[in-house]
Coordinates of C-alpha atoms in Angstrom, one line a residue:
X1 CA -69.8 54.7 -67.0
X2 CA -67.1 52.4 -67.1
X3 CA -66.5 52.3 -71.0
X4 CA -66.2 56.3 -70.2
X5 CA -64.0 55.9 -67.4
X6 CA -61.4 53.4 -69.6
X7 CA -61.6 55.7 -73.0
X8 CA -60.7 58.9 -70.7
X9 CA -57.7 56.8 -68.9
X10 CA -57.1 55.4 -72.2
X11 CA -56.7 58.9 -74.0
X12 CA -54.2 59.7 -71.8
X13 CA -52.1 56.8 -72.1
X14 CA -52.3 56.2 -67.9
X15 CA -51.7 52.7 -66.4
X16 CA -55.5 51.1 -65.1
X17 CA -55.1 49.1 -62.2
X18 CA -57.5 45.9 -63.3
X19 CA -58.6 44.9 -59.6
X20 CA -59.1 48.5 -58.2
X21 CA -61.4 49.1 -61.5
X22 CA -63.2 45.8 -61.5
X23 CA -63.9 46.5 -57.4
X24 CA -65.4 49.6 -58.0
X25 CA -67.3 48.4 -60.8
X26 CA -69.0 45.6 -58.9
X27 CA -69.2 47.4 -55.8
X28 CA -70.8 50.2 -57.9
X29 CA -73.6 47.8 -58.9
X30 CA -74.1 45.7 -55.6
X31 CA -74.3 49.4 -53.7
X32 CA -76.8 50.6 -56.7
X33 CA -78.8 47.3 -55.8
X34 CA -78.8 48.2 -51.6
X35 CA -79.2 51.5 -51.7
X36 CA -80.2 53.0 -55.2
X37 CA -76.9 55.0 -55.5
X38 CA -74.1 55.0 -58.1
X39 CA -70.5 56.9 -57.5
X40 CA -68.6 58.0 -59.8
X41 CA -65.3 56.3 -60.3
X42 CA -62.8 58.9 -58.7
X43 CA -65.5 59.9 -56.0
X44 CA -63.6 59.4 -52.6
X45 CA -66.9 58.0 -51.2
X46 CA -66.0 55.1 -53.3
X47 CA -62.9 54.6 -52.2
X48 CA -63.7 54.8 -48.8
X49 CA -66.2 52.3 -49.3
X50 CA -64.2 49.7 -51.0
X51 CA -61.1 50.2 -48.1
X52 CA -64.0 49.3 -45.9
X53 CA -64.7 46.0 -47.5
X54 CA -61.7 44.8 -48.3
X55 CA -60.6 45.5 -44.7
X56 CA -63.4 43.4 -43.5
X57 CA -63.0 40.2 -46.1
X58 CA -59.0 40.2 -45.7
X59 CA -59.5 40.1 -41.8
X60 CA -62.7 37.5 -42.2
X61 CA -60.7 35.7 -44.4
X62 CA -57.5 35.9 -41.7
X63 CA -60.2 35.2 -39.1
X64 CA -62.0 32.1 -40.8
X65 CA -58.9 30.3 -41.9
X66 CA -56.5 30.8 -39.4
X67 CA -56.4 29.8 -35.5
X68 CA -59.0 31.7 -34.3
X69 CA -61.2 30.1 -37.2
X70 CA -60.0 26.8 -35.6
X71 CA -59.8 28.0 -31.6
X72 CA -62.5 30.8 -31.1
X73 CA -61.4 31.1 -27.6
X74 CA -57.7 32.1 -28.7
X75 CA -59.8 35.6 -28.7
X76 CA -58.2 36.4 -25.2
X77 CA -54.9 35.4 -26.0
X78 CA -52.4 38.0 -27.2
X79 CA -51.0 37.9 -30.0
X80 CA -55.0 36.4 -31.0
X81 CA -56.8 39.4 -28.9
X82 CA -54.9 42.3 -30.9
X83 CA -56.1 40.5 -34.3
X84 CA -59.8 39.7 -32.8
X85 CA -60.3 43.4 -32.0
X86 CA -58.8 44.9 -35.0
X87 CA -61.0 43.3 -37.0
X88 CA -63.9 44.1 -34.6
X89 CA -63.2 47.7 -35.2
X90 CA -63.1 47.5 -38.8
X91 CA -65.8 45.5 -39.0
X92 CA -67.8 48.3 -36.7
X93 CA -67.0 50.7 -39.3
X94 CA -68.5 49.1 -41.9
X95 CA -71.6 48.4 -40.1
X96 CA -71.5 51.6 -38.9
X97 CA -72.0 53.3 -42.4
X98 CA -74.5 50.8 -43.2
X99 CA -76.1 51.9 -40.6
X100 CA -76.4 55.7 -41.6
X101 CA -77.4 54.7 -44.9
X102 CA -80.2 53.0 -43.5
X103 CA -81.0 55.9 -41.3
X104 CA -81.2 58.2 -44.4
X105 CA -83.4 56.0 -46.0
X106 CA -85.7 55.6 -43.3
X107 CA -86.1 60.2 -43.3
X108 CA -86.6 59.7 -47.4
X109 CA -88.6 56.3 -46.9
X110 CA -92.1 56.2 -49.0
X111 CA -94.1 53.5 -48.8
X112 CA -95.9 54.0 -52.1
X113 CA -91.8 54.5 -54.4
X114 CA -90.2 51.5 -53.2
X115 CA -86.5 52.4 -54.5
X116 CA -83.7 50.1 -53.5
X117 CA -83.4 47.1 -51.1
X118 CA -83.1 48.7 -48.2
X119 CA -86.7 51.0 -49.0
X120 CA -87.9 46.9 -49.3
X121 CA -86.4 45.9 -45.8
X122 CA -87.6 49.0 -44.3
X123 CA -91.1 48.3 -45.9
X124 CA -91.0 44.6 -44.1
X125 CA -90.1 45.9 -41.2
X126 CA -92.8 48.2 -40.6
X127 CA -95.6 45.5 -42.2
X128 CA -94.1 41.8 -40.8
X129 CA -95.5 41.2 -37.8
X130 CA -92.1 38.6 -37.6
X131 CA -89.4 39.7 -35.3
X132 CA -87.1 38.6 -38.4
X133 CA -87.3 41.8 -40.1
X134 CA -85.0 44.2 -37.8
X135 CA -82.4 46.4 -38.5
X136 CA -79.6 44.7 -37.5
X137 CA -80.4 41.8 -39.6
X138 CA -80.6 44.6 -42.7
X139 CA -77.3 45.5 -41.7
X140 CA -76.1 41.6 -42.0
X141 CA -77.7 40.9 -45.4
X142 CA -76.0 43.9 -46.6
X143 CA -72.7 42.9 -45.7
X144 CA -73.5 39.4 -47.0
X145 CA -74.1 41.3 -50.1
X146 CA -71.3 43.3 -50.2
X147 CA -68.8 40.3 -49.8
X148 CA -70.3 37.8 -51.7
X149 CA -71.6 40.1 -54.5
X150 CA -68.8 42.6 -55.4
X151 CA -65.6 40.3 -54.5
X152 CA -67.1 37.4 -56.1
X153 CA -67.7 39.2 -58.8
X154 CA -64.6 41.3 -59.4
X155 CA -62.1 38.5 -59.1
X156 CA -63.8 36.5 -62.0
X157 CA -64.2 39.8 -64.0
X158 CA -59.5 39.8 -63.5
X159 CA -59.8 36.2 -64.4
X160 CA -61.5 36.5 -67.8
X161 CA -59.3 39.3 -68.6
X162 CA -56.0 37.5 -67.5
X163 CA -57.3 34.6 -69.6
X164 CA -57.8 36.2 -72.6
X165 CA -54.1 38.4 -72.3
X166 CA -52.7 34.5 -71.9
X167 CA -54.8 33.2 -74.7
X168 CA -55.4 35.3 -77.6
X169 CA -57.0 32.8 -79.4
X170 CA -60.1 32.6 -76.7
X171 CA -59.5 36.7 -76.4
X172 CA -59.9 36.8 -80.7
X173 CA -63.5 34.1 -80.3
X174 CA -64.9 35.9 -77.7
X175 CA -64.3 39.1 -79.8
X176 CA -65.9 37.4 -83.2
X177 CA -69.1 36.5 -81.0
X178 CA -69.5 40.0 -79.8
X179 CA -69.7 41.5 -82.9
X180 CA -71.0 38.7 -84.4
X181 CA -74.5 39.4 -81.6
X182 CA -73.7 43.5 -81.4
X183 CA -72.3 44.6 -84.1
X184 CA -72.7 48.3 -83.6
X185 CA -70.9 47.7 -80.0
X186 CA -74.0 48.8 -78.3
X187 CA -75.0 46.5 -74.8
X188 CA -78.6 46.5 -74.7
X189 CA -81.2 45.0 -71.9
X190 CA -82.7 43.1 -74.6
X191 CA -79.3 41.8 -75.9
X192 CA -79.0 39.6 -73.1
X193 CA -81.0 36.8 -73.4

């Protein structure tokens, strides 16, 4: 999907914005991993998605390492309060379409075809006998997903690339030992070990 994506853009001679690209690319992955679904990479679904998350790790990030991160209680406080509940509603939002994924999984839910990891939570839920296994804690390791799977992996993806544009050397190795492994420019399963 991606190489597709980049030959189509290419064809066309179009600017790629690196980060926007890499973030769907990750997110695409991390979301097939939760919920068993892919987008496409001009799907507005996608999009909306990604707004979502980076909304809620630039204000957890604002949050952690600012005052607030510091002095909790500053919460009340204007300017403080107007910052806390900003990022409470964009943090609802999030959950909120976590939430209705889940729901949708939980009409489609069979036991027996176990599809994503929300069909595996779902499946604990109903079988653990531990209060541990709720919704809401779904809901929280899928956002812990979502921000320390797709961002995490995003930003190194820009890294390696900005590397290699500064040193073409590196860029040139890392090119030998590709085809050098896959010479026919094919990434297979088995090819990674």
């Amino acid at each position: 999907m991606l190489i597709n994506y980049f030959e189509s853009k290419g064809s066309a001679r179009a600017e790629i914005a690196i980060s926007t690209i890499f973030n769907k690319a990750a997110l695409n992955i991390v979301w097939k991993i939760i919920a068993g679904e892919r987008y496409e990479y001009d799907d507005s679904r996608l999009d909306k998605l990604i707004s979502m998350l980076d909304k809620f790790i630039n204000l957890a990030q604002t949050m952690l390492s600012g005052p607030l991160g510091i002095l909790p209680f500053l919460k009340h406080i204007p300017p403080f309060k107007a910052d806390f509940l900003n990022s409470q509603k964009e943090m609802e939002e999030l959950r909120l379409f976590l939430r209705e994924t889940i729901e949708d999984h939980k009409k489609t839910f069979d036991m027996a075809n176990i599809r994503d990891y929300i069909d595996t939570f779902i499946n604990e839920i109903q079988i653990s006998d531990e209060k541990t296994f709720c919704e809401e804690h779904l809901v929280i390791c899928c956002l812990d997903m979502f921000a320390g799977g797709s961002e995490t992996t995003s930003k190194s993806l820009m890294f390696f690339i900005a590397y290699m544009v500064l040193y073409p050397d590196i860029q040139e190795k890392v090119y030998q030992e590709l085809i050098a492994h896959i010479p026919d420019g094919k990434v297979r399963l088995e090819d990674m070990s």
